[in-house]
XYZ file of C-alpha atoms in Angstrom:
759
model
C 0.000 0.000 0.000
C 2.926 2.316 0.641
C 3.859 2.432 -3.003
C 0.334 3.578 -3.929
C 0.475 6.372 -1.396
C 3.842 7.538 -2.710
C 2.842 7.481 -6.370
C 1.146 10.881 -6.254
C 4.084 12.586 -4.552
C 6.556 14.608 -6.572
C 10.108 13.242 -6.325
C 11.955 16.176 -7.968
C 15.259 16.746 -6.146
C 17.659 19.642 -6.529
C 21.282 19.426 -5.563
C 24.068 21.954 -5.411
C 25.817 19.802 -7.956
C 23.204 20.855 -10.478
C 25.313 23.938 -10.982
C 26.903 21.877 -13.744
C 23.556 21.119 -15.436
C 22.444 23.220 -18.355
C 18.948 24.694 -18.751
C 18.886 24.407 -22.526
C 19.969 20.810 -22.887
C 17.835 19.521 -20.000
C 14.850 20.998 -21.821
C 15.977 19.169 -24.960
C 16.031 15.900 -23.030
C 12.547 16.580 -21.638
C 11.257 17.222 -25.166
C 12.817 13.918 -26.214
C 10.973 12.105 -23.399
C 7.721 13.818 -24.374
C 8.008 12.489 -27.930
C 9.040 8.983 -26.832
C 6.305 7.516 -24.607
C 8.143 4.200 -24.373
C 11.164 5.835 -22.677
C 10.748 6.646 -18.977
C 14.148 8.241 -18.195
C 17.450 9.288 -19.738
C 20.839 9.334 -17.972
C 23.471 11.520 -19.658
C 27.131 11.940 -18.658
C 28.602 14.478 -21.122
C 32.046 14.335 -19.516
C 32.378 10.570 -20.010
C 30.336 10.539 -23.238
C 27.882 7.985 -21.843
C 24.130 7.882 -22.380
C 21.553 5.369 -21.086
C 17.792 5.091 -21.421
C 15.255 3.434 -19.116
C 12.060 1.682 -20.148
C 9.412 -0.242 -18.224
C 10.465 -3.693 -19.348
C 12.112 -4.618 -22.623
C 10.614 -2.304 -25.211
C 11.937 -2.001 -28.746
C 11.548 1.491 -30.218
C 12.224 1.755 -33.976
C 14.797 4.408 -34.901
C 15.577 5.228 -31.262
C 19.309 5.729 -31.835
C 18.709 8.214 -34.637
C 16.132 10.152 -32.598
C 18.481 10.252 -29.598
C 21.375 11.466 -31.758
C 19.623 14.751 -32.548
C 19.077 15.405 -28.843
C 22.692 14.570 -27.961
C 23.834 17.011 -30.656
C 21.988 19.754 -28.776
C 23.522 18.568 -25.496
C 27.059 18.818 -26.870
C 26.436 22.184 -28.478
C 25.019 23.857 -25.353
C 27.157 22.676 -22.446
C 28.523 26.160 -21.814
C 25.191 27.721 -20.826
C 24.045 28.478 -17.277
C 22.705 25.859 -14.837
C 19.122 24.709 -14.366
C 17.343 25.014 -11.063
C 14.478 22.623 -11.688
C 12.861 20.412 -14.294
C 9.632 21.089 -16.135
C 6.385 20.042 -14.399
C 5.827 16.295 -14.598
C 9.545 15.424 -14.783
C 12.234 14.815 -12.156
C 15.822 15.981 -12.349
C 18.718 14.711 -10.276
C 22.482 14.280 -10.322
C 24.273 10.923 -10.033
C 27.990 11.674 -9.854
C 28.915 13.279 -13.171
C 25.688 12.129 -14.835
C 22.306 13.856 -15.031
C 19.140 11.758 -14.843
C 15.887 13.156 -16.232
C 12.761 11.032 -15.941
C 9.033 11.132 -15.656
C 7.770 11.862 -12.134
C 6.859 8.537 -10.603
C 7.136 6.557 -7.391
C 10.056 4.605 -5.973
C 8.406 1.268 -6.768
C 7.923 2.223 -10.408
C 11.537 3.363 -10.679
C 12.731 0.006 -9.414
C 11.118 -1.562 -12.493
C 13.038 0.621 -14.937
C 15.255 -1.372 -17.300
C 18.397 0.639 -18.079
C 20.208 0.139 -21.365
C 23.477 1.877 -22.160
C 23.654 3.154 -25.709
C 26.578 4.295 -27.798
C 27.177 8.025 -27.587
C 26.136 9.178 -31.057
C 28.875 10.555 -33.255
C 27.712 14.072 -34.038
C 29.236 15.852 -37.009
C 29.701 19.496 -36.166
C 27.800 21.844 -38.413
C 30.119 24.029 -40.463
C 30.284 27.587 -39.216
C 29.317 30.449 -41.538
C 33.015 31.159 -42.051
C 33.603 27.546 -43.093
C 30.694 27.759 -45.513
C 31.679 31.021 -47.211
C 34.069 29.607 -49.773
C 31.626 26.796 -50.549
C 28.815 29.303 -51.063
C 30.984 31.401 -53.356
C 32.005 28.295 -55.288
C 28.344 27.299 -55.788
C 27.421 30.811 -56.924
C 30.376 30.853 -59.327
C 29.345 27.451 -60.713
C 25.755 28.645 -61.309
C 27.114 31.785 -62.936
C 29.316 29.688 -65.248
C 26.481 27.366 -66.255
C 24.131 30.301 -66.856
C 26.765 32.169 -68.862
C 27.588 29.187 -71.089
C 23.881 28.474 -71.601
C 23.298 32.125 -72.512
C 26.141 32.088 -75.019
C 24.785 28.904 -76.623
C 21.260 30.369 -76.764
C 22.575 33.568 -78.351
C 24.450 31.576 -81.006
C 21.924 28.856 -81.801
C 18.659 30.684 -81.054
C 19.184 34.280 -82.242
C 15.449 34.602 -82.823
C 14.910 34.329 -79.033
C 17.098 37.159 -77.659
C 15.104 37.249 -74.405
C 16.231 33.677 -73.589
C 19.930 34.525 -73.875
C 19.514 37.715 -71.838
C 17.481 35.867 -69.198
C 20.242 33.269 -68.783
C 22.889 36.013 -68.734
C 20.872 37.825 -66.068
C 20.878 34.708 -63.871
C 24.653 34.563 -64.278
C 25.008 38.247 -63.406
C 22.905 37.920 -60.248
C 24.691 34.798 -58.951
C 28.168 35.955 -59.944
C 27.699 39.451 -58.540
C 25.740 38.591 -55.400
C 28.680 38.536 -53.001
C 30.229 41.645 -54.558
C 26.901 43.452 -54.258
C 26.552 42.563 -50.562
C 30.086 43.776 -49.794
C 29.628 46.927 -51.882
C 26.405 47.836 -50.073
C 28.099 47.444 -46.685
C 30.980 49.655 -47.815
C 28.700 52.308 -49.319
C 26.890 52.585 -45.985
C 30.323 53.416 -44.511
C 31.015 55.794 -47.432
C 33.769 53.592 -48.817
C 34.350 51.826 -52.110
C 36.692 49.003 -53.085
C 37.378 46.560 -55.904
C 33.933 44.964 -55.476
C 32.415 48.292 -56.508
C 34.739 48.379 -59.524
C 33.663 44.934 -60.679
C 29.967 45.752 -60.371
C 30.446 49.076 -62.139
C 32.211 47.382 -65.044
C 29.583 44.612 -65.250
C 26.715 47.104 -65.289
C 28.537 49.238 -67.857
C 29.105 46.197 -70.065
C 25.361 45.446 -69.942
C 24.572 48.992 -71.144
C 26.790 48.581 -74.198
C 25.365 45.129 -74.968
C 28.358 43.086 -73.793
C 26.278 40.749 -71.625
C 28.564 37.791 -72.148
C 31.655 39.744 -71.098
C 29.831 40.979 -67.981
C 28.969 37.418 -66.969
C 32.550 36.275 -67.639
C 33.877 39.091 -65.427
C 31.615 38.248 -62.497
C 32.213 34.494 -62.873
C 35.980 34.899 -62.697
C 35.645 37.423 -59.876
C 33.430 35.135 -57.784
C 35.638 32.131 -58.592
C 38.769 33.970 -57.470
C 36.895 35.087 -54.342
C 36.039 31.465 -53.591
C 39.702 30.537 -54.055
C 40.773 33.319 -51.690
C 38.278 32.215 -49.033
C 39.363 28.600 -49.476
C 42.982 29.571 -48.831
C 41.939 31.499 -45.721
C 39.794 28.581 -44.534
C 42.756 26.233 -44.840
C 44.871 28.521 -42.658
C 42.168 28.515 -39.963
C 41.900 24.737 -39.777
C 45.091 24.293 -37.759
C 43.710 26.470 -34.944
C 40.358 24.703 -35.168
C 42.070 21.328 -34.883
C 43.884 22.477 -31.740
C 40.679 23.897 -30.270
C 38.910 20.578 -30.842
C 41.624 18.724 -28.914
C 41.022 20.958 -25.918
C 39.038 18.890 -23.374
C 35.830 20.297 -21.900
C 35.548 18.373 -18.602
C 37.883 16.748 -16.085
C 37.574 14.137 -13.323
C 38.902 15.608 -10.068
C 39.862 13.289 -7.199
C 38.772 14.872 -3.921
C 40.871 14.561 -0.709
C 38.467 11.879 0.528
C 39.092 9.806 -2.616
C 35.758 10.505 -4.329
C 35.619 11.510 -7.985
C 33.849 14.614 -9.240
C 33.480 15.685 -12.898
C 33.888 19.438 -13.409
C 34.274 21.777 -16.407
C 37.948 22.397 -17.140
C 37.450 26.108 -16.496
C 36.905 25.304 -12.797
C 40.155 23.373 -12.320
C 42.444 24.825 -9.659
C 46.184 24.602 -9.170
C 47.419 21.404 -7.491
C 44.141 19.552 -7.835
C 44.497 15.829 -8.466
C 42.953 14.825 -11.811
C 42.213 11.316 -13.087
C 42.654 10.640 -16.816
C 41.451 7.339 -18.222
C 42.710 5.693 -21.436
C 41.470 7.526 -24.514
C 40.784 10.779 -22.650
C 42.649 14.051 -23.131
C 44.648 15.735 -20.399
C 42.610 18.724 -19.235
C 45.551 20.884 -18.086
C 49.336 20.971 -17.906
C 50.570 18.911 -14.985
C 52.928 16.345 -13.465
C 52.123 12.635 -13.268
C 51.546 11.563 -9.652
C 50.420 7.991 -10.142
C 50.233 5.500 -12.984
C 52.086 4.833 -16.198
C 51.017 5.495 -19.777
C 51.978 7.185 -23.021
C 50.519 10.283 -24.614
C 49.907 11.340 -28.183
C 51.373 14.852 -28.446
C 51.251 15.092 -32.256
C 48.559 17.789 -32.339
C 50.569 19.941 -29.945
C 54.195 19.381 -30.880
C 54.279 17.504 -34.170
C 55.888 14.493 -32.457
C 54.526 11.466 -34.333
C 55.606 8.801 -31.819
C 53.806 8.239 -28.484
C 55.656 9.824 -25.551
C 56.038 7.545 -22.518
C 54.752 9.005 -19.248
C 55.766 7.888 -15.751
C 55.495 9.417 -12.287
C 57.146 12.853 -12.308
C 56.819 13.367 -16.076
C 55.111 16.427 -17.488
C 51.837 16.217 -19.430
C 50.195 18.877 -21.571
C 46.630 20.036 -22.036
C 44.922 18.678 -25.134
C 47.274 15.690 -25.565
C 45.706 12.235 -25.578
C 46.290 9.611 -22.865
C 46.745 6.409 -24.852
C 46.572 3.305 -22.686
C 47.025 3.652 -18.907
C 44.896 5.367 -16.247
C 47.006 8.082 -14.613
C 46.572 10.764 -11.997
C 48.290 14.122 -12.369
C 48.764 17.324 -10.403
C 47.582 20.530 -12.109
C 50.587 22.874 -12.375
C 49.128 25.416 -14.790
C 45.547 26.624 -15.137
C 43.823 25.543 -18.380
C 43.636 29.146 -19.588
C 47.436 29.385 -19.314
C 48.233 25.906 -20.639
C 50.735 25.165 -23.388
C 47.858 24.413 -25.742
C 46.177 27.762 -25.108
C 49.491 29.604 -25.513
C 49.981 27.990 -28.919
C 46.409 28.792 -29.992
C 46.882 32.433 -28.988
C 50.204 32.585 -30.825
C 48.661 31.301 -34.072
C 45.649 33.582 -33.780
C 47.907 36.570 -33.122
C 50.166 35.616 -36.024
C 47.262 35.558 -38.452
C 46.283 39.090 -37.427
C 49.766 40.622 -37.533
C 50.706 41.871 -40.978
C 54.048 41.831 -42.692
C 55.594 45.202 -43.639
C 55.057 44.569 -47.344
C 51.465 43.499 -46.671
C 50.753 46.765 -44.839
C 52.157 48.609 -47.865
C 49.799 46.865 -50.307
C 46.842 47.540 -47.988
C 47.497 51.282 -48.135
C 48.427 51.130 -51.790
C 45.311 49.115 -52.711
C 42.810 51.614 -51.257
C 44.284 54.649 -52.964
C 44.847 52.687 -56.130
C 41.124 51.843 -56.344
C 40.231 55.535 -56.424
C 43.000 56.164 -58.953
C 41.596 53.497 -61.285
C 38.118 55.026 -61.166
C 39.499 58.541 -61.742
C 41.878 57.396 -64.482
C 39.177 55.463 -66.319
C 36.850 58.460 -66.175
C 39.606 60.752 -67.476
C 40.445 58.367 -70.321
C 36.739 58.172 -71.270
C 36.751 61.966 -71.708
C 40.058 61.866 -73.618
C 38.814 59.185 -76.037
C 35.441 60.881 -76.456
C 36.385 64.547 -76.579
C 40.037 64.330 -77.595
C 39.960 61.499 -80.141
C 36.283 61.971 -81.058
C 35.372 58.334 -80.506
C 31.666 57.490 -80.068
C 30.700 57.897 -76.427
C 28.572 54.756 -76.022
C 27.926 53.263 -79.460
C 30.065 50.308 -80.563
C 30.539 49.412 -84.207
C 32.299 46.381 -85.722
C 35.145 48.688 -86.732
C 35.348 50.958 -83.677
C 34.853 50.481 -79.948
C 33.241 53.304 -77.987
C 35.027 55.448 -75.415
C 32.833 53.975 -72.681
C 33.713 50.394 -73.767
C 37.427 51.222 -73.617
C 37.015 52.901 -70.223
C 35.270 49.802 -68.876
C 38.082 47.600 -70.200
C 40.691 49.886 -68.665
C 38.892 49.780 -65.326
C 38.953 45.981 -65.407
C 42.581 45.470 -66.381
C 43.833 48.133 -63.947
C 41.879 46.830 -60.928
C 44.191 45.742 -58.064
C 42.563 42.394 -57.130
C 45.638 40.247 -57.733
C 47.965 42.872 -56.269
C 46.021 43.122 -53.017
C 46.020 39.314 -52.638
C 49.685 38.827 -53.584
C 51.201 39.070 -50.105
C 48.504 38.116 -47.549
C 47.625 34.908 -49.395
C 51.265 33.768 -49.268
C 51.763 34.844 -45.639
C 48.639 33.054 -44.406
C 49.516 29.892 -46.321
C 53.030 29.906 -44.823
C 51.692 30.400 -41.274
C 49.292 27.487 -41.754
C 51.990 25.156 -43.107
C 54.289 26.055 -40.238
C 51.592 25.444 -37.620
C 50.964 21.999 -39.060
C 54.664 21.093 -39.102
C 55.857 22.378 -35.753
C 56.875 25.965 -36.589
C 54.864 28.861 -35.175
C 55.335 32.333 -36.662
C 54.220 35.354 -34.675
C 53.018 37.263 -37.735
C 54.031 37.846 -41.318
C 56.986 40.073 -40.417
C 58.792 37.073 -38.904
C 58.404 35.124 -42.140
C 59.841 37.951 -44.216
C 62.717 38.713 -41.832
C 63.853 35.116 -41.349
C 64.593 34.862 -45.069
C 67.137 37.736 -44.800
C 69.351 36.486 -41.938
C 73.095 36.014 -42.393
C 74.069 35.227 -38.773
C 72.568 32.612 -36.454
C 73.443 32.989 -32.765
C 72.600 30.011 -30.555
C 72.589 29.269 -26.889
C 74.301 25.986 -25.953
C 72.292 24.384 -23.175
C 68.808 23.417 -24.306
C 69.408 24.553 -27.876
C 72.435 22.781 -29.348
C 72.262 20.317 -26.460
C 69.190 18.717 -24.908
C 69.689 20.320 -21.485
C 69.415 16.808 -19.965
C 72.524 15.396 -18.315
C 73.510 11.782 -18.942
C 76.074 9.585 -17.144
C 79.154 8.922 -19.270
C 81.210 6.969 -16.736
C 82.143 6.001 -13.177
C 85.562 6.180 -11.541
C 86.785 4.828 -8.197
C 89.882 5.612 -6.156
C 91.484 3.123 -5.967
C 90.279 1.650 -9.292
C 88.240 -1.543 -9.390
C 85.337 -0.524 -7.128
C 83.171 1.210 -9.753
C 80.220 -1.086 -8.979
C 80.149 0.162 -5.377
C 80.225 3.734 -6.661
C 77.200 3.006 -8.865
C 75.249 1.352 -6.045
C 75.896 4.098 -3.508
C 75.161 6.869 -6.036
C 71.880 5.182 -6.994
C 70.816 4.733 -3.361
C 71.705 8.309 -2.366
C 69.980 9.940 -5.375
C 66.933 7.659 -5.637
C 64.632 10.121 -3.834
C 65.941 13.358 -5.335
C 64.447 15.321 -8.258
C 67.631 17.260 -9.072
C 68.683 16.974 -12.765
C 71.925 15.248 -11.718
C 69.957 12.793 -9.605
C 67.536 12.020 -12.434
C 70.443 11.216 -14.741
C 72.102 8.925 -12.172
C 68.866 7.077 -11.369
C 68.026 6.689 -15.060
C 71.459 5.242 -15.804
C 71.366 2.914 -12.774
C 67.997 1.477 -13.792
C 69.224 0.950 -17.337
C 72.260 -0.957 -16.011
C 70.194 -2.979 -13.546
C 72.185 -1.702 -10.547
C 71.279 -3.244 -7.175
C 69.115 -0.983 -4.991
C 70.583 -0.496 -1.512
C 68.516 0.458 1.536
C 69.906 3.497 3.354
C 68.984 4.798 6.794
C 69.212 8.273 8.337
C 69.019 9.946 4.951
C 69.528 13.757 5.058
C 70.632 16.743 2.964
C 73.911 18.572 3.385
C 72.787 22.086 2.536
C 74.425 23.380 -0.636
C 76.808 20.437 -0.934
C 75.042 17.074 -1.241
C 73.302 14.253 0.648
C 74.254 11.552 3.129
C 72.889 8.355 4.633
C 73.856 5.183 6.475
C 74.462 1.826 4.828
C 74.677 -0.607 7.716
C 77.067 0.933 10.220
C 78.880 2.986 7.626
C 78.271 6.557 6.507
C 77.913 7.305 2.788
C 77.933 10.750 1.174
C 77.414 12.188 -2.280
C 78.049 15.719 -3.440
C 80.326 18.344 -4.956
C 84.117 18.316 -4.763
C 83.874 20.975 -2.020
C 82.362 18.274 0.188
C 85.714 16.482 0.197
C 87.887 19.556 0.494
C 86.188 20.586 3.747
C 86.611 17.202 5.498
C 89.385 14.905 6.657
C 90.192 13.993 3.037
C 91.052 17.613 2.218
C 94.756 17.047 1.656
C 94.227 14.017 -0.503
C 91.301 15.581 -2.397
C 93.540 18.333 -3.724
C 95.550 15.685 -5.606
C 92.514 14.124 -7.292
C 92.462 14.690 -11.064
C 89.922 17.264 -12.288
C 87.189 16.204 -14.674
C 87.367 17.190 -18.326
C 86.003 20.705 -18.919
C 82.921 19.447 -20.779
C 81.956 17.068 -17.949
C 80.168 17.517 -14.639
C 81.199 15.385 -11.641
C 79.481 14.080 -8.517
C 81.660 12.556 -5.786
C 80.668 9.489 -3.766
C 82.269 8.603 -0.404
C 81.809 5.151 1.173
C 83.660 2.787 3.518
C 87.320 2.812 2.465
C 86.186 3.977 -0.967
C 86.033 7.186 -2.959
C 84.610 7.608 -6.444
C 82.828 9.926 -8.802
C 80.123 9.918 -11.422
C 80.883 11.776 -14.662
C 78.007 13.383 -16.556
C 77.623 15.440 -19.696
C 74.879 17.500 -21.294
C 73.769 15.484 -24.311
C 74.308 17.031 -27.720
C 71.250 17.017 -29.933
C 71.817 14.472 -32.669
C 70.311 16.829 -35.244
C 72.459 19.856 -34.340
C 75.420 18.787 -36.470
C 73.332 18.501 -39.645
C 71.618 21.819 -39.004
C 74.903 23.662 -38.583
C 76.386 22.023 -41.682
C 73.397 23.157 -43.741
C 73.673 26.717 -42.373
C 77.343 26.799 -43.391
C 76.391 25.566 -46.871
C 73.974 28.500 -47.104
C 76.853 30.837 -46.134
C 75.192 31.777 -42.836
C 77.644 32.481 -40.040
C 77.034 30.517 -36.802
C 78.023 31.611 -33.319
C 77.483 30.052 -29.886
C 76.584 32.506 -27.112
C 76.729 30.713 -23.756
C 77.306 31.328 -20.091
C 79.187 28.032 -19.736
C 82.918 27.688 -19.263
C 85.014 28.210 -22.396
C 86.485 24.693 -22.438
C 83.030 23.087 -22.211
C 81.636 25.410 -24.877
C 84.563 24.900 -27.255
C 84.329 21.127 -26.853
C 80.682 21.159 -27.976
C 81.367 23.711 -30.719
C 84.251 21.644 -32.119
C 82.134 18.488 -32.136
C 79.232 20.199 -33.906
C 81.121 22.552 -36.202
C 80.085 25.957 -34.811
C 82.059 28.700 -36.559
C 82.514 30.998 -33.522
C 82.266 30.566 -29.735
C 81.683 33.231 -27.100
C 81.624 31.666 -23.628
C 81.188 32.827 -20.054
C 78.603 35.411 -21.075
C 76.026 37.007 -18.820
C 72.612 37.903 -20.296
C 73.902 41.466 -20.779
C 76.983 40.151 -22.595
C 74.758 38.194 -24.986
C 72.823 41.363 -25.780
C 76.073 43.246 -26.467
C 77.213 40.435 -28.774
C 73.984 40.561 -30.787
C 74.109 44.367 -30.969
C 77.711 44.157 -32.154
C 76.677 42.106 -35.153
C 73.836 44.502 -35.891
C 76.265 47.454 -35.892
C 78.274 45.554 -38.526
C 75.173 45.444 -40.709
C 74.447 41.787 -39.964
C 70.928 40.415 -39.583
C 71.000 38.085 -36.594
C 68.599 35.277 -35.740
C 68.951 34.440 -32.039
C 67.893 30.927 -30.989
C 67.382 30.247 -27.258
C 65.095 28.689 -24.715
C 65.701 30.080 -21.238
C 64.935 33.177 -19.212
C 68.560 34.277 -19.618
C 68.088 34.250 -23.412
C 65.093 36.601 -23.386
C 67.111 39.886 -23.521
C 69.215 38.727 -26.482
C 66.091 37.419 -28.225
C 64.593 40.891 -27.913
C 67.749 42.483 -29.338
C 67.995 40.186 -32.390
C 66.733 40.973 -35.896
C 64.507 37.900 -35.598
C 64.060 35.854 -32.402
C 63.558 32.090 -32.273
C 62.549 30.096 -29.174
C 63.133 26.385 -28.701
C 59.901 24.580 -27.999
C 56.490 25.594 -26.694
C 57.807 24.214 -23.399
C 60.462 26.892 -23.194
C 60.410 29.587 -20.567
C 57.558 32.086 -20.682
C 60.092 34.914 -20.971
C 61.644 33.367 -24.091
C 58.264 32.667 -25.661
C 57.129 36.223 -24.979
C 60.072 37.639 -26.937
C 60.165 35.040 -29.722
C 58.820 35.752 -33.199
C 59.338 32.131 -34.273
C 58.785 29.096 -32.027
C 60.223 25.663 -32.838
C 57.868 23.061 -31.445
C 58.957 19.980 -29.501
C 62.482 21.385 -29.016
C 63.477 20.329 -32.532
C 66.468 22.322 -33.722
C 65.979 20.914 -37.236
C 62.707 22.849 -37.401
C 64.851 25.984 -37.665
C 65.930 24.861 -41.117
C 62.309 24.133 -42.015
C 61.337 27.632 -40.862
C 64.180 29.220 -42.834
C 63.350 27.297 -46.012
C 59.675 28.182 -45.624
C 60.461 31.880 -45.204
C 62.664 31.869 -48.305
C 59.985 30.091 -50.334
C 57.338 32.501 -49.041
C 59.496 35.460 -50.061
C 59.975 33.935 -53.511
C 56.223 33.329 -53.880
C 55.475 36.914 -52.808
C 57.876 38.242 -55.434
C 56.334 35.976 -58.064
C 52.847 37.141 -57.107
C 53.832 40.803 -57.299
C 55.521 40.260 -60.655
C 52.467 38.464 -62.035
C 49.927 40.973 -60.731
C 51.838 44.143 -61.616
C 53.070 42.709 -64.910
C 49.579 41.840 -66.098
C 48.278 45.269 -65.064
C 51.059 47.179 -66.861
C 50.837 45.135 -70.053
C 47.052 45.229 -70.219
C 46.822 48.950 -69.400
C 49.245 49.782 -72.211
C 47.412 47.487 -74.626
C 44.024 48.938 -73.636
C 45.273 52.504 -74.060
C 46.040 51.644 -77.681
C 42.552 50.176 -78.035
C 43.742 46.679 -78.880
C 42.045 44.713 -76.049
C 38.442 43.413 -76.177
C 36.640 43.531 -72.840
C 36.481 39.720 -72.673
C 40.269 39.457 -72.981
C 40.731 42.149 -70.334
C 38.397 40.306 -67.976
C 40.161 36.981 -68.542
C 43.619 38.514 -68.023
C 42.636 40.368 -64.857
C 40.731 37.593 -63.122
C 43.108 34.961 -64.462
C 46.013 36.719 -62.756
C 44.033 36.729 -59.496
C 43.441 32.992 -59.735
C 47.110 32.374 -60.560
C 48.202 34.400 -57.511
C 45.930 32.405 -55.180
C 47.014 29.062 -56.629
C 50.666 30.086 -56.443
C 50.280 30.935 -52.740
C 48.540 27.632 -52.048
C 51.732 25.868 -53.175
C 53.175 26.928 -49.817
C 50.332 25.201 -47.995
C 50.412 21.900 -49.849
C 54.046 21.674 -50.934
C 57.109 20.289 -49.150
C 58.899 23.233 -47.553
C 61.339 21.270 -45.426
């Protein structure tokens, strides 16, 4: 009887956790339930991409998956809206962990009869944005214009007795081909401005008045087709940012101090929260692995094709994919300041910053448009009043002054000229973003092509910045194994770079792990512990010189200048571990190629001269300047600039930031470099790949060559056609084809940078 009494009672519950639930998409789910009487409840977990439905018993509903897919599309599209406070009358709303359950109001007994079935989260294809659609729309309009124009020409030739048919088809072509130009022209006129769209419409309308309908359609077809090509090129450059944005996760699973899991939007993550990432999920923020072992796919972020192994203590990056192991990580950088977001901002900024030559054509293009209109008007008066040509009437033997003025306006229009530089710059930025080179604007692309000196930091640039063990020595000789064991035991719990190198080498060699007691730090010098009844110590040479071994320690041989040393003291035994910063395998090839290009190379480093010269000799660096402070590096760069040299400075650390700022063009190693270096850099080499510098340099040189080709094509066609038109030798159709053809050629030439091999 109790169940009957409870059936009429509303069971709607509201929790504080509903702050994550969205008004719009809960209403969508309620509408879905209203249209599906066989479904009693829906459970949706957007964070985990899980969806389940409940029915009273096993009920088969035809087309349920397809009907649910439309609702889930709305759920995914609206997750950013504000929370709901309650469900619509007749429905209950509650939170179960990260999932939201919406069902018909009913009693507890009825709910116990629900049969839950988990369904596959529907794959929803995102609707193209208006910007994505623009080039497609222009292409469709151009295609209709072409078909209408060809049909009109055929009707005019084969059906001369039906002139209205040909003109009707031509009119369709004019409307579709000129639609986009008309929209842009109207917007500009409202702002009291005119541009090349106005020119094209003016010429098309003028051609209609003199009976050149076919030429008018041809003009607008080629103009709309070149516009579609321009928009397509721009769309391609935007896709790299869109791809990065799509990899950015939306929700994260936070592990609370009591061990419970809570799904939250990534925007609400806080520093040092513990986040769980399951296989197949993306890391929601930059962090350090606390627990678990896996590998991540960092290709979208860094261009690294191979999975990167991740263990406790390793760094992970927002937007990269966790491949196979469940791991927990500590948030070390807020999502808004993550490596992924920094890269996205860099690309977006780069696409807005214009190269010097591009700014010139922008200014030149606006004034040039007015000059074309004024010049064409003046030439109309000259031909009409000066040479006494018919004003508007064409004859088979003589073209009118107005016809010639229209042709002149077409051939002199600056369409191709205005597109010459930005199309190449945007294509180069897009190619670089896809291949691990980020340019902070078009100026960086132009400047990098002009360099004749490359200055490089040593540590982290020519070398990896990671120390590696190159050998062990014992005094007396023969006890190297004991040195390895003690060094491993004493450094096992340390996170110092030297310690990481020693532990990594010991594990690779399978060194026995000793248990030490009374472990402690010796401030500024090293560590110590007890092995049995004997003391063991590890540290700098100064550790020996201050103790009872001081006299003997002075006679110990120094390490080679390029090596670092760590001393180990045990029972009746003294030894040391020798380490060296690892040279990047690719550095030698990069420097050899720079020398082949007659680019001078110089190492600017704060390291000791012997260590710097050893690396420089091994790699083939032309000049070495060692022992430099950050100020000294700046003076070195400025010295080259005073000699008329154009210096590219390549660095990665905070100490490189001043010299990066002083260089003609600044290059930072890796998106993981210091914030100070990234702030100053105009070019960023992803994934710490020094070989990407060559790719960037080749790309900049190709971009410069393409820009010059584009300018030659656009200006050359204009000059030739203007001269030919002034002599009256160019039909309007030929002028249209030459002008719009040059615009198409410029766009296609720039797209070679996007699709070609630049490295």
